[in-house]
Structures are given as C-alpha cells and as structure tokens.
mmCIF file of C-alpha atoms in Angstrom:
data_model
loop_
_atom_site.group_PDB
_atom_site.id
_atom_site.type_symbol
_atom_site.label_atom_id
_atom_site.label_comp_id
_atom_site.label_asym_id
_atom_site.label_seq_id
_atom_site.Cartn_x
_atom_site.Cartn_y
_atom_site.Cartn_z
ATOM 1 C CA HIS A 2 -32.107 53.799 -28.570
ATOM 2 C CA CYS A 3 -30.519 51.569 -25.900
ATOM 3 C CA GLY A 4 -26.911 51.681 -27.155
ATOM 4 C CA GLY A 5 -26.680 47.893 -27.370
ATOM 5 C CA CYS A 6 -25.879 47.663 -31.087
ATOM 6 C CA MET A 7 -22.240 46.708 -30.464
ATOM 7 C CA VAL A 8 -22.752 44.102 -27.745
ATOM 8 C CA GLY A 9 -26.001 42.512 -28.930
ATOM 9 C CA CYS A 10 -29.382 43.893 -29.953
ATOM 10 C CA ARG A 11 -32.253 42.710 -27.742
ATOM 11 C CA HIS A 12 -34.986 44.320 -29.830
ATOM 12 C CA ASN A 13 -34.525 42.625 -33.229
ATOM 13 C CA ALA A 14 -33.686 46.041 -34.689
ATOM 14 C CA LYS A 15 -30.204 45.302 -36.039
ATOM 15 C CA ASN A 16 -29.666 44.426 -39.697
ATOM 16 C CA THR A 17 -27.459 41.358 -39.268
ATOM 17 C CA LEU A 18 -26.159 38.809 -41.780
ATOM 18 C CA ASP A 19 -28.744 36.177 -40.883
ATOM 19 C CA LYS A 20 -31.497 38.657 -41.776
ATOM 20 C CA ASN A 21 -30.154 39.776 -45.145
ATOM 21 C CA TYR A 22 -27.656 37.777 -47.206
ATOM 22 C CA LEU A 23 -27.976 34.418 -45.444
ATOM 23 C CA TYR A 24 -31.759 34.716 -45.285
ATOM 24 C CA LEU A 25 -31.998 35.473 -49.007
ATOM 25 C CA ALA A 26 -29.495 32.731 -49.871
ATOM 26 C CA GLU A 27 -31.540 30.142 -47.993
ATOM 27 C CA LYS A 28 -34.642 31.260 -49.875
ATOM 28 C CA TRP A 29 -32.781 30.374 -53.076
ATOM 29 C CA GLY A 30 -31.832 26.936 -51.795
ATOM 30 C CA ALA A 31 -28.552 27.479 -49.965
ATOM 31 C CA GLU A 32 -27.865 25.259 -46.957
ATOM 32 C CA VAL A 33 -26.125 26.809 -43.955
ATOM 33 C CA ARG A 34 -23.989 24.396 -41.938
ATOM 34 C CA ALA A 35 -23.210 25.971 -38.597
ATOM 35 C CA GLU A 36 -20.612 24.913 -35.998
ATOM 36 C CA ALA A 37 -18.241 23.825 -38.779
ATOM 37 C CA ASN A 38 -14.557 24.644 -39.188
ATOM 38 C CA VAL A 39 -13.011 24.255 -42.645
ATOM 39 C CA ARG A 40 -9.682 22.412 -42.486
ATOM 40 C CA ASP A 41 -8.713 22.089 -46.135
ATOM 41 C CA ILE A 42 -9.576 23.034 -49.723
ATOM 42 C CA ARG A 43 -8.439 20.410 -52.234
ATOM 43 C CA PRO A 44 -8.409 20.895 -56.014
ATOM 44 C CA LEU A 45 -9.949 18.091 -58.085
ATOM 45 C CA TYR A 46 -7.889 17.775 -61.244
ATOM 46 C CA GLY A 47 -9.250 16.382 -64.470
ATOM 47 C CA PRO A 48 -12.868 15.707 -65.524
ATOM 48 C CA GLN A 49 -15.234 14.869 -62.644
ATOM 49 C CA PRO A 50 -18.629 13.116 -62.916
ATOM 50 C CA ASP A 51 -20.328 15.988 -61.075
ATOM 51 C CA GLN A 52 -18.131 18.666 -62.740
ATOM 52 C CA ALA A 53 -16.761 19.628 -59.315
ATOM 53 C CA ARG A 54 -13.398 21.383 -59.193
ATOM 54 C CA TYR A 55 -12.790 21.522 -55.442
ATOM 55 C CA GLU A 56 -13.360 19.483 -52.321
ATOM 56 C CA VAL A 57 -13.892 21.399 -49.070
ATOM 57 C CA VAL A 58 -13.135 19.435 -45.904
ATOM 58 C CA TYR A 59 -14.620 20.580 -42.609
ATOM 59 C CA GLU A 60 -14.914 19.417 -39.012
ATOM 60 C CA LYS A 61 -17.693 19.951 -36.481
ATOM 61 C CA ILE A 62 -16.447 22.105 -33.629
ATOM 62 C CA THR A 63 -18.798 20.232 -31.287
ATOM 63 C CA ASP A 64 -16.680 17.070 -31.694
ATOM 64 C CA LEU A 65 -14.408 17.392 -28.678
ATOM 65 C CA VAL A 66 -12.379 14.187 -29.003
ATOM 66 C CA PHE A 67 -12.410 12.676 -32.497
ATOM 67 C CA LYS A 68 -12.908 15.331 -35.150
ATOM 68 C CA ARG A 69 -15.072 13.738 -37.833
ATOM 69 C CA GLN A 70 -14.331 15.193 -41.238
ATOM 70 C CA THR A 71 -16.909 15.827 -43.937
ATOM 71 C CA ALA A 72 -16.066 16.654 -47.553
ATOM 72 C CA LEU A 73 -18.194 18.745 -49.905
ATOM 73 C CA ARG A 74 -17.587 19.000 -53.653
ATOM 74 C CA ALA A 75 -18.175 22.229 -55.567
ATOM 75 C CA ARG A 76 -17.564 23.902 -58.913
ATOM 76 C CA HIS A 77 -16.806 27.212 -57.208
ATOM 77 C CA VAL A 78 -15.541 27.979 -53.695
ATOM 78 C CA ILE A 79 -15.806 31.421 -52.090
ATOM 79 C CA VAL A 80 -13.654 31.945 -48.990
ATOM 80 C CA SER A 81 -15.183 34.609 -46.757
ATOM 81 C CA ALA A 82 -13.911 33.977 -43.239
ATOM 82 C CA GLY A 83 -12.623 37.439 -42.379
ATOM 83 C CA VAL A 84 -8.938 38.326 -42.519
ATOM 84 C CA LEU A 85 -7.831 36.072 -39.671
ATOM 85 C CA GLY A 86 -9.910 33.118 -40.838
ATOM 86 C CA THR A 87 -9.225 33.431 -44.565
ATOM 87 C CA VAL A 88 -5.481 34.061 -44.329
ATOM 88 C CA ASN A 89 -5.051 31.315 -41.741
ATOM 89 C CA LEU A 90 -6.933 28.746 -43.849
ATOM 90 C CA LEU A 91 -5.107 29.589 -47.074
ATOM 91 C CA LEU A 92 -1.709 29.545 -45.346
ATOM 92 C CA GLN A 93 -2.549 26.098 -43.994
ATOM 93 C CA CYS A 94 -3.556 24.920 -47.468
ATOM 94 C CA ARG A 95 -0.354 26.254 -49.023
ATOM 95 C CA ASP A 96 2.269 25.399 -46.423
ATOM 96 C CA GLU A 97 0.914 22.546 -44.289
ATOM 97 C CA THR A 98 -1.614 20.363 -46.077
ATOM 98 C CA LYS A 99 0.062 21.348 -49.393
ATOM 99 C CA SER A 100 -3.316 21.156 -51.133
ATOM 100 C CA LEU A 101 -2.916 24.644 -52.673
ATOM 101 C CA PRO A 102 0.865 24.923 -53.140
ATOM 102 C CA LEU A 103 0.607 27.419 -56.000
ATOM 103 C CA LEU A 104 -0.932 30.176 -53.872
ATOM 104 C CA SER A 105 0.941 33.458 -54.181
ATOM 105 C CA ARG A 106 3.901 34.094 -51.884
ATOM 106 C CA ARG A 107 2.218 37.446 -51.177
ATOM 107 C CA LEU A 108 -0.384 35.677 -49.059
ATOM 108 C CA GLY A 109 -0.344 37.140 -45.539
ATOM 109 C CA TYR A 110 1.455 40.350 -46.518
ATOM 110 C CA MET A 111 0.135 43.932 -46.599
ATOM 111 C CA VAL A 112 -2.119 43.355 -43.590
ATOM 112 C CA ARG A 113 -3.423 46.595 -42.118
ATOM 113 C CA SER A 114 -5.204 47.737 -38.968
ATOM 114 C CA ASN A 115 -6.965 50.805 -40.394
ATOM 115 C CA SER A 116 -4.272 52.583 -38.338
ATOM 116 C CA GLU A 117 -6.654 52.504 -35.386
ATOM 117 C CA ALA A 118 -6.693 53.229 -31.684
ATOM 118 C CA LEU A 119 -9.484 52.346 -29.245
ATOM 119 C CA ILE A 120 -9.428 54.951 -26.495
ATOM 120 C CA GLY A 121 -12.074 56.798 -24.499
ATOM 121 C CA VAL A 122 -13.292 58.906 -21.610
ATOM 122 C CA THR A 123 -15.124 57.945 -18.419
ATOM 123 C CA ALA A 124 -17.009 60.821 -16.766
ATOM 124 C CA ARG A 125 -16.289 61.400 -13.084
ATOM 125 C CA THR A 126 -20.002 61.885 -12.303
ATOM 126 C CA ASP A 127 -23.199 60.261 -13.529
ATOM 127 C CA GLU A 128 -24.985 63.528 -14.304
ATOM 128 C CA GLN A 129 -25.322 62.472 -17.948
ATOM 129 C CA ASP A 130 -26.092 58.983 -19.276
ATOM 130 C CA PHE A 131 -23.846 58.411 -22.295
ATOM 131 C CA SER A 132 -25.266 54.930 -22.951
ATOM 132 C CA GLN A 133 -28.523 56.160 -24.497
ATOM 133 C CA GLY A 134 -28.674 56.284 -28.289
ATOM 134 C CA VAL A 135 -27.442 54.324 -31.290
ATOM 135 C CA ALA A 136 -24.047 52.732 -30.643
ATOM 136 C CA ILE A 137 -22.315 54.725 -33.414
ATOM 137 C CA SER A 138 -24.198 57.781 -34.614
ATOM 138 C CA SER A 139 -21.584 60.362 -35.627
ATOM 139 C CA HIS A 140 -18.190 60.737 -37.232
ATOM 140 C CA PHE A 141 -15.794 63.597 -37.899
ATOM 141 C CA TRP A 142 -12.398 64.231 -39.478
ATOM 142 C CA VAL A 143 -9.767 65.736 -37.197
ATOM 143 C CA ASP A 144 -7.378 66.374 -40.088
ATOM 144 C CA ASP A 145 -6.777 65.093 -43.615
ATOM 145 C CA VAL A 146 -5.856 61.573 -42.462
ATOM 146 C CA THR A 147 -7.565 61.053 -39.080
ATOM 147 C CA SER A 148 -11.234 60.418 -38.319
ATOM 148 C CA VAL A 149 -12.975 59.733 -35.005
ATOM 149 C CA GLU A 150 -16.201 57.862 -34.198
ATOM 150 C CA PRO A 151 -17.760 58.197 -30.730
ATOM 151 C CA VAL A 152 -19.062 54.797 -29.600
ATOM 152 C CA ARG A 153 -21.361 53.886 -26.710
ATOM 153 C CA PHE A 154 -22.269 50.664 -24.906
ATOM 154 C CA SER A 155 -25.569 49.747 -23.286
ATOM 155 C CA PRO A 156 -26.089 49.885 -19.487
ATOM 156 C CA GLY A 157 -24.379 46.989 -17.755
ATOM 157 C CA SER A 158 -21.942 46.371 -20.613
ATOM 158 C CA SER A 159 -18.880 47.283 -18.596
ATOM 159 C CA PHE A 160 -16.623 44.251 -19.011
ATOM 160 C CA MET A 161 -14.404 46.118 -21.480
ATOM 161 C CA ARG A 162 -13.131 48.292 -18.626
ATOM 162 C CA ASN A 163 -10.881 45.390 -17.648
ATOM 163 C CA LEU A 164 -8.838 46.102 -20.774
ATOM 164 C CA MET A 165 -8.377 49.807 -19.989
ATOM 165 C CA LEU A 166 -5.936 51.965 -18.035
ATOM 166 C CA PRO A 167 -5.987 55.709 -17.238
ATOM 167 C CA LEU A 168 -3.926 57.641 -19.767
ATOM 168 C CA ASP A 169 -1.705 58.995 -16.976
ATOM 169 C CA ALA A 170 -0.480 55.447 -16.356
ATOM 170 C CA LEU A 171 1.170 55.275 -19.771
ATOM 171 C CA GLN A 172 4.492 57.069 -19.428
ATOM 172 C CA GLY A 173 7.965 56.057 -20.562
ATOM 173 C CA ASN A 174 9.087 53.764 -23.354
ATOM 174 C CA SER A 175 9.322 50.357 -21.698
ATOM 175 C CA LEU A 176 6.963 47.865 -20.088
ATOM 176 C CA LEU A 177 8.695 48.327 -16.726
ATOM 177 C CA ALA A 178 8.254 52.109 -16.942
ATOM 178 C CA HIS A 179 4.582 51.673 -17.874
ATOM 179 C CA LEU A 180 3.996 49.364 -14.894
ATOM 180 C CA GLY A 181 5.718 51.796 -12.535
ATOM 181 C CA HIS A 182 3.656 54.741 -13.745
ATOM 182 C CA THR A 183 0.479 52.634 -13.521
ATOM 183 C CA VAL A 184 1.094 52.145 -9.804
ATOM 184 C CA LEU A 185 2.075 55.798 -9.404
ATOM 185 C CA ALA A 186 -1.072 56.982 -11.194
ATOM 186 C CA GLY A 187 -3.195 54.904 -8.834
ATOM 187 C CA VAL A 188 -1.489 56.508 -5.834
ATOM 188 C CA LYS A 189 -1.577 60.089 -7.137
ATOM 189 C CA ARG A 190 -5.162 59.990 -8.468
ATOM 190 C CA PRO A 191 -6.915 57.098 -6.736
ATOM 191 C CA PHE A 192 -10.431 58.305 -7.590
ATOM 192 C CA ASP A 193 -9.620 58.551 -11.296
ATOM 193 C CA PHE A 194 -8.091 55.081 -11.208
ATOM 194 C CA LEU A 195 -11.192 53.688 -9.481
ATOM 195 C CA THR A 196 -13.497 55.518 -11.916
ATOM 196 C CA VAL A 197 -11.977 53.675 -14.850
ATOM 197 C CA ARG A 198 -11.329 50.321 -13.189
ATOM 198 C CA LEU A 199 -13.858 49.658 -10.415
ATOM 199 C CA LEU A 200 -16.682 52.124 -9.779
ATOM 200 C CA PRO A 201 -20.172 51.117 -11.039
ATOM 201 C CA LYS A 202 -22.025 52.359 -14.142
ATOM 202 C CA TRP A 203 -18.931 52.431 -16.338
ATOM 203 C CA ALA A 204 -20.940 51.997 -19.552
ATOM 204 C CA GLU A 205 -23.356 54.768 -18.589
ATOM 205 C CA LYS A 206 -20.491 57.177 -17.882
ATOM 206 C CA ASN A 207 -18.262 56.141 -20.748
ATOM 207 C CA THR A 208 -17.625 57.146 -24.365
ATOM 208 C CA VAL A 209 -15.277 55.142 -26.565
ATOM 209 C CA LEU A 210 -13.418 57.038 -29.272
ATOM 210 C CA LEU A 211 -12.569 54.907 -32.296
ATOM 211 C CA VAL A 212 -9.671 56.665 -34.022
ATOM 212 C CA MET A 213 -8.892 55.662 -37.636
ATOM 213 C CA GLN A 214 -6.325 56.889 -40.158
ATOM 214 C CA THR A 215 -5.594 56.574 -43.871
ATOM 215 C CA LEU A 216 -1.818 56.487 -43.310
ATOM 216 C CA ASP A 217 0.052 53.674 -45.049
ATOM 217 C CA ASN A 218 1.315 51.288 -42.375
ATOM 218 C CA ARG A 219 1.220 47.504 -42.342
ATOM 219 C CA MET A 220 2.248 44.156 -40.913
ATOM 220 C CA SER A 221 2.280 40.545 -42.089
ATOM 221 C CA LEU A 222 0.692 37.302 -40.911
ATOM 222 C CA ARG A 223 2.270 33.862 -40.983
ATOM 223 C CA ARG A 224 1.789 30.471 -39.361
ATOM 224 C CA GLY A 225 4.051 29.901 -36.375
ATOM 225 C CA ARG A 226 4.310 29.565 -32.615
ATOM 226 C CA SER A 227 4.561 32.273 -29.993
ATOM 227 C CA LEU A 228 3.662 33.063 -26.407
ATOM 228 C CA TRP A 229 0.256 34.289 -27.609
ATOM 229 C CA THR A 230 -0.540 30.976 -29.345
ATOM 230 C CA LEU A 231 0.363 29.100 -26.134
ATOM 231 C CA GLY A 232 2.952 27.090 -28.014
ATOM 232 C CA LYS A 233 0.478 25.775 -30.583
ATOM 233 C CA LYS A 234 0.865 26.579 -34.239
ATOM 234 C CA GLY A 235 -1.305 29.522 -35.219
ATOM 235 C CA LEU A 236 -1.241 32.987 -36.734
ATOM 236 C CA VAL A 237 1.590 35.250 -35.609
ATOM 237 C CA THR A 238 2.247 38.828 -36.681
ATOM 238 C CA GLU A 239 5.346 40.638 -37.871
ATOM 239 C CA ARG A 240 5.556 44.421 -38.048
ATOM 240 C CA ASP A 241 6.810 46.028 -41.210
ATOM 241 C CA PRO A 242 10.206 47.537 -40.280
ATOM 242 C CA ASN A 243 9.783 50.429 -42.721
ATOM 243 C CA GLN A 244 6.111 51.287 -42.146
ATOM 244 C CA PRO A 245 5.117 49.767 -38.787
ATOM 245 C CA ILE A 246 1.601 50.070 -37.412
ATOM 246 C CA PRO A 247 1.723 52.610 -34.557
ATOM 247 C CA THR A 248 0.664 51.705 -31.045
ATOM 248 C CA VAL A 249 -0.171 55.331 -30.202
ATOM 249 C CA VAL A 250 -2.109 57.709 -32.471
ATOM 250 C CA GLU A 251 -1.103 61.125 -31.144
ATOM 251 C CA THR A 252 -3.846 63.012 -32.993
ATOM 252 C CA GLY A 253 -6.406 60.783 -31.309
ATOM 253 C CA ARG A 254 -4.944 61.544 -27.897
ATOM 254 C CA LYS A 255 -5.397 65.273 -28.469
ATOM 255 C CA VAL A 256 -9.083 64.690 -29.216
ATOM 256 C CA LEU A 257 -9.277 62.408 -26.191
ATOM 257 C CA ASN A 258 -7.962 65.027 -23.786
ATOM 258 C CA SER A 259 -10.231 67.737 -25.227
ATOM 259 C CA PHE A 260 -13.283 65.497 -24.825
ATOM 260 C CA ALA A 261 -12.272 64.571 -21.261
ATOM 261 C CA GLU A 262 -12.026 68.251 -20.350
ATOM 262 C CA LYS A 263 -15.452 68.899 -21.890
ATOM 263 C CA VAL A 264 -17.269 66.189 -19.892
ATOM 264 C CA ASN A 265 -15.109 66.318 -16.731
ATOM 265 C CA GLY A 266 -13.859 62.819 -17.389
ATOM 266 C CA VAL A 267 -10.850 60.547 -17.087
ATOM 267 C CA SER A 268 -8.982 59.731 -20.292
ATOM 268 C CA TRP A 269 -8.154 56.055 -20.753
ATOM 269 C CA VAL A 270 -6.319 53.926 -23.285
ATOM 270 C CA GLY A 271 -6.247 50.211 -24.021
ATOM 271 C CA MET A 272 -4.015 47.878 -22.051
ATOM 272 C CA ASN A 273 -2.419 46.942 -25.373
ATOM 273 C CA GLU A 274 -0.458 50.193 -25.139
ATOM 274 C CA LEU A 275 1.034 48.915 -21.887
ATOM 275 C CA MET A 276 2.601 46.108 -23.963
ATOM 276 C CA ASN A 277 3.414 48.372 -26.942
ATOM 277 C CA LYS A 278 1.002 46.398 -29.158
ATOM 278 C CA PRO A 279 -1.387 48.105 -31.604
ATOM 279 C CA ASN A 280 -5.038 47.054 -31.617
ATOM 280 C CA THR A 281 -7.857 47.338 -34.115
ATOM 281 C CA ALA A 282 -11.545 46.694 -34.619
ATOM 282 C CA HIS A 283 -11.055 46.437 -38.395
ATOM 283 C CA ILE A 284 -8.213 44.230 -39.578
ATOM 284 C CA LEU A 285 -7.730 44.443 -43.359
ATOM 285 C CA GLY A 286 -5.652 42.882 -46.129
ATOM 286 C CA GLY A 287 -3.562 39.738 -46.476
ATOM 287 C CA CYS A 288 -5.030 38.593 -49.826
ATOM 288 C CA GLY A 289 -4.169 41.575 -51.956
ATOM 289 C CA ILE A 290 -5.454 42.257 -55.469
ATOM 290 C CA GLY A 291 -2.731 42.212 -58.109
ATOM 291 C CA GLY A 292 -1.984 41.831 -61.785
ATOM 292 C CA ASN A 293 -0.376 38.423 -61.275
ATOM 293 C CA GLU A 294 0.693 36.042 -58.517
ATOM 294 C CA ALA A 295 3.977 37.911 -58.060
ATOM 295 C CA ASN A 296 2.246 41.001 -56.668
ATOM 296 C CA GLY A 297 -1.149 39.746 -55.485
ATOM 297 C CA VAL A 298 -3.144 36.768 -54.257
ATOM 298 C CA VAL A 299 -6.326 37.431 -56.267
ATOM 299 C CA ASP A 300 -7.127 39.215 -59.509
ATOM 300 C CA ILE A 301 -9.459 42.168 -59.995
ATOM 301 C CA ASN A 302 -12.469 39.815 -59.839
ATOM 302 C CA HIS A 303 -11.273 38.295 -56.532
ATOM 303 C CA GLU A 304 -10.379 34.981 -58.220
ATOM 304 C CA VAL A 305 -7.280 33.327 -56.752
ATOM 305 C CA PHE A 306 -4.321 33.142 -59.119
ATOM 306 C CA ASN A 307 -3.578 29.587 -60.369
ATOM 307 C CA TYR A 308 -6.899 28.271 -59.012
ATOM 308 C CA PRO A 309 -9.882 29.011 -61.310
ATOM 309 C CA GLY A 310 -13.177 28.953 -59.445
ATOM 310 C CA LEU A 311 -11.630 29.785 -56.054
ATOM 311 C CA PHE A 312 -12.549 33.265 -54.811
ATOM 312 C CA VAL A 313 -11.874 35.454 -51.765
ATOM 313 C CA ALA A 314 -14.613 37.867 -50.703
ATOM 314 C CA ASP A 315 -14.016 39.645 -47.406
ATOM 315 C CA ALA A 316 -11.835 42.347 -45.813
ATOM 316 C CA SER A 317 -8.638 40.501 -46.725
ATOM 317 C CA VAL A 318 -8.814 41.986 -50.251
ATOM 318 C CA ILE A 319 -9.042 45.605 -49.003
ATOM 319 C CA PRO A 320 -5.882 47.261 -50.415
ATOM 320 C CA ALA A 321 -5.370 50.203 -48.037
ATOM 321 C CA ASN A 322 -6.241 51.780 -44.704
ATOM 322 C CA LEU A 323 -9.618 53.421 -45.276
ATOM 323 C CA GLY A 324 -9.704 55.673 -42.228
ATOM 324 C CA VAL A 325 -13.415 54.899 -41.762
ATOM 325 C CA ASN A 326 -15.519 51.887 -40.835
ATOM 326 C CA PRO A 327 -14.867 49.437 -43.708
ATOM 327 C CA SER A 328 -18.134 47.468 -43.670
ATOM 328 C CA LEU A 329 -19.724 49.207 -46.669
ATOM 329 C CA THR A 330 -16.483 48.997 -48.672
ATOM 330 C CA ILE A 331 -16.284 45.259 -48.004
ATOM 331 C CA THR A 332 -19.927 44.905 -49.058
ATOM 332 C CA ALA A 333 -19.455 46.927 -52.255
ATOM 333 C CA MET A 334 -16.310 45.062 -53.325
ATOM 334 C CA THR A 335 -17.895 41.685 -52.581
ATOM 335 C CA GLU A 336 -21.096 42.474 -54.477
ATOM 336 C CA ARG A 337 -19.045 43.672 -57.435
ATOM 337 C CA ALA A 338 -17.023 40.434 -57.443
ATOM 338 C CA MET A 339 -20.145 38.289 -57.171
ATOM 339 C CA SER A 340 -21.773 40.194 -60.038
ATOM 340 C CA ARG A 341 -18.949 38.955 -62.290
ATOM 341 C CA ILE A 342 -19.946 35.321 -61.693
ATOM 342 C CA PRO A 343 -22.527 34.269 -64.343
ATOM 343 C CA LYS A 344 -26.064 33.646 -63.167
ATOM 344 C CA GLN A 345 -27.093 30.011 -62.977
ATOM 345 C CA ALA A 346 -29.296 30.297 -66.066
ATOM 346 C CA GLU A 347 -26.404 31.795 -68.038
ATOM 347 C CA ALA A 348 -23.609 29.657 -66.634
ATOM 348 C CA VAL A 349 -21.636 27.282 -68.816
ATOM 349 C CA THR A 350 -19.947 24.121 -67.632
ATOM 350 C CA PRO A 351 -16.573 25.159 -66.173
ATOM 351 C CA ALA A 352 -13.467 23.634 -67.676
ATOM 352 C CA PRO A 353 -11.876 20.938 -65.475
ATOM 353 C CA LEU A 354 -8.819 21.946 -63.480
ATOM 354 C CA GLN A 355 -5.598 20.928 -65.182
ATOM 355 C CA LYS A 356 -2.931 19.424 -62.964
ATOM 356 C CA PRO A 357 0.336 21.392 -63.312
ATOM 357 C CA GLU A 358 3.320 19.355 -64.389
ATOM 358 C CA GLY A 359 5.409 18.005 -61.534
ATOM 359 C CA LEU A 360 2.730 18.681 -58.903
ATOM 360 C CA GLU A 361 2.039 15.810 -56.510
ATOM 361 C CA LEU A 362 -1.598 15.178 -55.620
ATOM 362 C CA VAL A 363 -2.616 15.417 -51.951
ATOM 363 C CA GLN A 364 -4.568 12.403 -50.784
ATOM 364 C CA GLY A 365 -7.594 12.821 -48.520
ATOM 365 C CA GLY A 366 -7.666 11.665 -44.908
ATOM 366 C CA ASN A 367 -9.586 8.815 -43.324
ATOM 367 C CA GLY A 368 -12.391 11.025 -42.039
ATOM 368 C CA ARG A 369 -10.995 11.471 -38.524
ATOM 369 C CA SER A 370 -8.322 13.604 -36.933
ATOM 370 C CA PRO A 371 -7.443 11.893 -33.642
ATOM 371 C CA MET A 372 -4.402 14.078 -32.993
ATOM 372 C CA LYS A 373 -6.680 17.103 -32.753
ATOM 373 C CA ALA A 374 -7.974 15.487 -29.574
ATOM 374 C CA PHE A 375 -4.546 15.373 -27.905
ATOM 375 C CA PRO A 376 -5.037 18.464 -25.673
ATOM 376 C CA PHE A 377 -8.421 17.137 -24.544
ATOM 377 C CA LEU A 378 -6.930 13.706 -23.787
ATOM 378 C CA LEU A 379 -4.247 15.351 -21.663
ATOM 379 C CA ALA A 380 -7.007 16.832 -19.517
ATOM 380 C CA PHE A 381 -9.248 13.742 -19.640
ATOM 381 C CA VAL A 382 -6.708 11.117 -18.501
ATOM 382 C CA PRO A 383 -5.741 12.775 -15.164
ATOM 383 C CA LEU A 384 -9.415 13.349 -14.326
ATOM 384 C CA THR A 385 -10.234 9.702 -15.059
ATOM 385 C CA LEU A 386 -7.365 8.479 -12.875
ATOM 386 C CA PHE A 387 -8.455 10.819 -10.082
ATOM 387 C CA PHE A 388 -12.026 9.510 -10.012
ATOM 388 C CA LEU A 389 -10.858 5.888 -10.232
ATOM 389 C CA PHE A 390 -8.555 6.501 -7.267
ATOM 390 C CA LYS A 391 -11.415 8.031 -5.268
ATOM 391 C CA ALA A 392 -13.668 5.084 -6.133
ATOM 392 C CA PHE A 393 -11.140 2.433 -5.048
ATOM 393 C CA LYS A 394 -10.306 4.399 -1.904
ATOM 394 C CA ARG A 395 -13.898 4.016 -0.738
#
C-alpha cells in the first residue's frame, strides 16, 4: 500500500519477470545470461552438425575497453527486447552487419505511442497524502477514444518533477514563446511554480494522469544520427506527415484542469511539450504482422518473413494504439505465438536454412570489437597524460 510499484517494490510484493516467466524457464533448464548486449543474428545456411540455424553474437556490457564477443548457436531465436531494442537490433542486422538482408522494408514503420500524454496535478497543500495505495488502481474512459489512469509514486520519489512544468507555462506555438511564458508564469504565480518545481513532498502531493487514446497516429524508426544521439549512430524518429502523433491531448487537459480544481492543485505537463515532442510510457509497433514481407515483418505466428525459426515476441508486433495499458495484450499475443511452437517431445528436426541465390554470406568477427572502445580511449588518454605530467612534475 506504499505506492512504490512504479519506482521499485521494497516488499517483494510485485509480480515481476524474474518471479514468473524467467523463474519457470530456469526450472526447465534455461540459462539466463545477464549484462549481455546482442550485436548480431547470423543465419547458418545448409546442414549443421548440431542442427542450428542461427548464431547469436553478444557482448558483455561490463567490458569497457575491448568488447569480447561470444556466439551462441540455436535452432530457434526469439527476439524480445522491447520496441526500441528489437527494432534497433533488426535494423542493424539488415542495414549494417547485412546478416539479415531479407528483412522486410516495413521494419521500423507503424510505430505508435498509444497516443499518450503524461500529465498531472500537484496539490497546493499537504492535507491529503496521495502517495498511499497501489501505484495504479483505477481507470476510466473520458470518451469513446480516450482513457485515463491515475498514477501515484511513493514518498520521496520526487525526481520526476524535474521533467515537469506548470501548465500555464505552455502558451504559444514555438519554443521561444514557451520559454517566455515559462518565465512569465513563474513571475505571475511564483507559489504554483515552486509547488511543482521545488517545494518538498512532491510525491505525497502529486497525482500523475496517464492519458491514452485509440486514435490512429504513428511514426517510424530508423538508424541515423541526430542531436539526441550525440552524433553517434542510433535510433531516430520520423513523424508520419499524414497521421502524426500529437504532443498535446486536449481531452486529457480538460480532465487535468477538472482534477486540479477538485484537489486545489497546480496542473502540470511534461517538459517534452516545451520542445513540441510527444512522450509515451508504452511504445508499440515497428515489427508489424502481415500477410507477406511487403506489408509486414512477421506472420500471424510472429515468425519473421524469409527467416524460418526467427521470431519476434514483444510490443513491436502490436498493430494499433490500444488506449489502455498494453502489458496484458503483449502477454496474450506472446503466449499465443509460443503455443504454436511444438513442444520438445513433439518437435521434429527443423529443415536447414537454404541460402538464397545471389546472397553473399557474412563472415564472423575475430571475437573483439576494439572500435567500440574508441569513446572510452578518448577519455582515458587525456587522464593518463595528466597523471603522468603530475608525477614527473614532482
């Protein structure tokens, strides 16, 4: 009843992955390798002595300088790294390492945010403690397409306030106008500004409203460079020009202002609105289900087109904005897909992968990735020179 479900349960009362699926998998002989980052998935064409069809290459994230690579061989591979992890890995395999060049060109498209907005209200007084209770315990529909979940944080969990601004600060249509009104709001209502940004017991006085919609809006993900990737190659987003994901959900703001009036509170919105960027707690899509590779990445059983034995099982296969928390939908779709894979006692030896005509094989690396250490070396060399200089100076 402490409200800490979102930020970390201290009472062993939360049903987390390590207590259900991973626990049961280990009981059946699965080995969990933590602190590992998969870098590549390589098909193994032709008959193999161990009947493997894929080689999965991973690095230990604890290797700071030379990234040692380890390869595992498997008959089946299930990618379940969440939308950002799964789409990023598969894009790398298709476009950079070229190990999976036949992946659908639809990879990274039809990505959705559940049409969400994270907003909330901070009470001006501490007469009522909003932090007590289960983190999310209720849910209601405002209209046919919009639902709202009140969310609470446990006492002391107030860091999120640094990402918030009073609603009054968001006026105008440009970043410069937003910044000007932010300053003006602080001058006109200094106590409200301090309530949201500085005064103590923010979590105890605060209620987050998670607004979600079923409206059809979308964006796409691709590998590239931007200001947000700090110049390194990573995932970048592109809004759909015809059905862009909204930054502001007006229906949610109406609920927000009504709730603020009810509890004598200050309405706030995320700082992302200052930059005209939508945010979400539930990113969906990117590996859509389709009838063939021209209109989807995976088939109805979550098997990747052109790569038998390679599956995707996470939120990246969700085909639409759900308007509610998607965790149970992800679970149901994943369990359905896994039920289509034959049990070990009933399984037959899978047919070897056949190399498509004209496709060049990708050779494996030497087990190390020294260039991954380049940013660390840039920091290490100046420090070494500095300490050597200090030593000789003595």
